[in-house]
Amino acid sequence: MIVVVLGIATINFFLLHLAPGDAAQVLAGEAGSATPEYIATLRAQFGLDRPLWSQFLSYLGNVLTFDLGWSFRHGMSVGRLILDRLPATLLLMGASVGFAALAGSALGALAGRRAGSLADTAVSTVALLFYATPTFWVGLVLTVIFSVWLDWLPVGGMTTIGAGFSGAAYALDVAHHLVLPAATLGLFYVAVYARLMRASVIDVQGRDYVRTAVAKGLRSHRILRRHVLRNALLPVVTMLGVQIGSVLGGAVLVETVFSWPGLGRLAFEALFQRDLNLLLGVLLCSSVVVVVVNLVVDLAYAALDPRIEVA
Amino acid sequence: MALLDFGAAVARRRPRAAADGLLVRLLARPSAVVGLALLAIVLVAAAGADRFFPEDPLAMVALPLLPPGEDPAFPLGTDMLGRDIAAGVFHGARVSLLIGVVATLVSLVIGVGIGALAGYYRGALDRALMRVTELFQTIPPFLFALAIVAVLQPSIPTIVGAIGVTSWPSLARLVRAEVLKLRTSEMVEASIALGAGDARIILRHILPNAAGPILVSASILVATAILTESSLAFLGLGDPNVVSWGGMVGAGREVLRTDWYVATLPGVAIVIAVLALNLLGDGLNDALDPRSGRR
Amino acid sequence: MARHFGVGSRLARGDGHGGSAIAQTLRFASVALYAWSFLRFAAGAAVIAALLLIATRVSAAEPKAGGTVTAIIQPEPVVLTSALNSAAPTGTVSGNIFDGLVDYDFDLKPRPALATSWETSADGKAITFHLRPGVTWHDGTPFTSADVKWTLENVWKKIHPRNQLTFAKVTEVETPDDLTVVLKLSQPSVAILSSVNSNGAQVLPKHLYEGTDVLNNPYNNKPVGTGPFVFKEWKKGEYIALERNPNYWDKPKPYLDRLIFRVIPDAAARAAAFEKGEVQYGVLSPVPLKDAKRLAELPTLKVETKGYEWLSPFLFIDLNVDNPQLKDVRVRRAIAHAIDKAALARIVWFGFGEPASSPVPSTLKAFHDPAAPAYAFDTKQAEALLDEAGFPRGAGGVRFTLNHDYIPYGDDYKRSAEFIKQALKRVGVEVNVRTQDVPTYTKRVYGDRDSDVALTWFAAFSDPQVGVTRVYNSASIGKNIPWTNGSGYRNPEVDALISSVQGEADPEKRVADFRKLQQIVLTDLPTIPLVELKFFTVHAAGLKDAVTTGDQVYGSLKNAWFETAPAQN
């Protein structure tokens, strides 16, 4: 784990230092005009006038002591900036993956039980269509339909600003804002889960013990629940772990379209502002999320399949 | 990326599918046929772009924002600068396919290389390589590609490179798993007994037998690369000197509300290509799988 | 996505300050011409002109109190005090929290704000401001001359990127009493009076800043000002909330109860938010240009191009005079002849701009020289000049290839670059367009000088001294200072003119100098002016008096009120 963290810090530190221009220059550029003295002042303040190896060593030292450093751009500690945005990201991630896994599995099970039927083809085709359509395009179109035309859902953001909701009303408000971004991000993955589930169901249905169950005269939905679904869930759960990194990346697009205040957008902006500490912090944090989710997946796996023990 | 892992999970098959029977079995599957047909359309568009539209697709040739069908000379209309959308879609097919294929080749070289070495030599090398793979897998691939393209400046080579460099880890895992399995097969053990070199064994005996799953993954990787390129273009990281589908969608989104066709028509082209490659990947997967004949 | 490169907005940078001609304007009385010329240009696009007429009609009704305005802010500001950072988003929010010593009307005449009156001594070497009595900071502390003196000495002259130049000639600040500030100057400095609004010279509360590390003072992010709205909350990545200042000096203003700035990164989403009524105010062209035309036709929204007079933005290309082809003035002139500026304004900018003939925009009527050398769109002439310069068409009809970098502030600039690529291709010059982010762009153009043709926009300001002369001043070449001389043009005569206008008190002499400057740079043509841009504000039709000053983009909504309150979403 430590090796992974150090590796990520190293790769990104040097990649970003390849980038022309630095944070002081970005600030000066945004200011409209600046004197060389002003830029030098900023640079000294950000520690950008020190040699690269010295910046790198002090950065690594900080990371190892769980100090992600200071964002000069935001005038805040990176840790706090990330903690502020992390809940929004986890919520979006959880909701979209949850939506994709549930909807995908349901559709996949349906298709798998009637493999080769018209329903099967229809489900597979629709799911694939969403998979093949660029995410941001889906997002823009959903906004137009559900926010502008039908006026059911807000255009973007995470809360109704200044409404002063609390408790259940607040949760409902956030949920209301969450629907479109989560659906947009989730629709991309529905196809994945649908196809996975469909394949699993077909596979398991052909196994001997299921045939035995059928021969014993068990009712079909019971077979489905007891034997087929339980086994078919395993690859679905595995996929959750594999995909989490890709979901975090895809969130950049969705956060942009829906003004969702998450980590993806924060990283994207940090990149263009050369806010190195912040960007490294977000990347490290994303990696930690990926690792933790995979750990949870391992545990869930063990729970679903008693034959596997958690290593 | 996503479906690729699906491929990895489901495609662990015995390497028994002989190439000659493959096409026949492929053609027996309706989805594969549809995929092949769609892909053929895309390929014809790419190959025939110069013949159908000899003009520079970036040239401003007509009034801006002509809707489709308004002027028979521009059946798909024109974009904000008065460029022929039909010409853009045809020429864009080339660039988008090129990006997809070359990025996938980059990914294949890295992924197959690392996977084969790790699986064949096992031990310390395996552990080290898998640690590196893990490292790349924990950084969200799209964020990583974004950073690379932003730092190196958007151009076709950097976009292709960034997609390739960030999309290989799951391929490496798939190849490693296949190699581990084949490593212990009688055929390989016989070769070792005969004193064949490692390189020869890997290249001649192991990889050809793992070709099926790799091919399935590759077809999906091409599709994913095309999608990734369009996402990068949406975020402003496209190459303005060539016309690509992603670039067209990215540029047209500003007028999506007023002139829907500018972003939508190249978007449809992306959907067709990605769909075709996925259907083909599925078909290949099924055709390579002896068990799927049962249904 | 917004896209855009950079942080996604068409306008990441402030550029709105600078010195200017207010002082001149006072002496000249040529002021009305500004408004006149503005209207004349607006008439170019029928739709816009019609809107303008409707929107500028002063609402006769009595203002009503109450209501919340949700506005768009994009990109998210870095800090909320313009005294430290003159970026556009900071200015837009900060202008509501801090009043300036003055603000500027549509004719760019200063109007009393924190200063009730001001005068310049006969020799031009002293400027006196009389401050408004009874003004308090939001924390209740009285606002006094000591605040102005402290900020000038410690912030404007030391930290503020632009004011270090604007206030360079101030040698001493006297405060004879709490309500009087006297600036003593080593030389007359005409630019100062054009730069003392909330954005140009923001006064910080001395009692909260004195003795602190100013750049890292926590109040930069939770500002305490004197303005019509009080800072309440900043939720990073989401919104900045301000509330009505009940103790504001200009009672009964402000009329609005609350002002919320929402961060919405995607341009199409911003348009949808306007359409749906979720936001009611946004400056600096907040939606795609094509959408602006669509939104303008909705009864619920207004699109307004006033409020940017103080900026007077113009689009141009820098031609690198060290490039082997571009060092020949004939090649530079050929490029000017090859670009159809009218088509650029009409097609790429959807009419939100007029063809530019001079780096001093025609909106600066007093300084603009209509008789300066012009380069009509004429591809034959362009080809002839290129042949004459010794660059005949070679293989494939190509004469030579140039790299073209465009300012990454959004799709409009990218499309402009693509337009230029096609225009030059027609005369046999191949163009390779390069996309990059802002720091890379500024380093390439102003530092490494590794660009051949660079597209950018500058604000000219009401006095070309600050906005325009920086384009040609050779002192900044290659120093990596953003938004300065990107062409590498060095002309001692031009440098002499630039330093002459800075210390010159005689307005007629300055005008003559500026006209001479235009004659020279339009003959040598190190830069080609392309389009006088027209930024626009979108606001709800029910929000009245939203645009009331010539520096509204960085001003406050103290005059704004709701005729009909928007349905709260």
PDB file of N, CA and C in Angstrom, chain C residues 213 217 321 445 482:
ATOM      1  N   ASP C 213       0.085  38.696   7.297  1.00  0.00           N
ATOM      2  CA  ASP C 213       0.578  38.270   5.988  1.00  0.00           C
ATOM      3  C   ASP C 213      -0.595  38.474   5.018  1.00  0.00           C
ATOM      4  N   ASN C 217      -4.068  36.273   4.449  1.00  0.00           N
ATOM      5  CA  ASN C 217      -5.033  36.697   5.459  1.00  0.00           C
ATOM      6  C   ASN C 217      -6.358  35.965   5.261  1.00  0.00           C
ATOM      7  N   VAL C 321       7.606  38.503 -34.908  1.00  0.00           N
ATOM      8  CA  VAL C 321       8.459  39.175 -35.901  1.00  0.00           C
ATOM      9  C   VAL C 321       9.842  38.545 -35.984  1.00  0.00           C
ATOM     10  N   VAL C 445       3.897  32.075 -25.479  1.00  0.00           N
ATOM     11  CA  VAL C 445       3.813  33.337 -26.217  1.00  0.00           C
ATOM     12  C   VAL C 445       4.666  34.426 -25.560  1.00  0.00           C
ATOM     13  N   PRO C 482       2.394  37.507 -18.553  1.00  0.00           N
ATOM     14  CA  PRO C 482       1.208  37.296 -19.383  1.00  0.00           C
ATOM     15  C   PRO C 482       0.582  38.602 -19.867  1.00  0.00           C
TER      16      PRO C 482
END
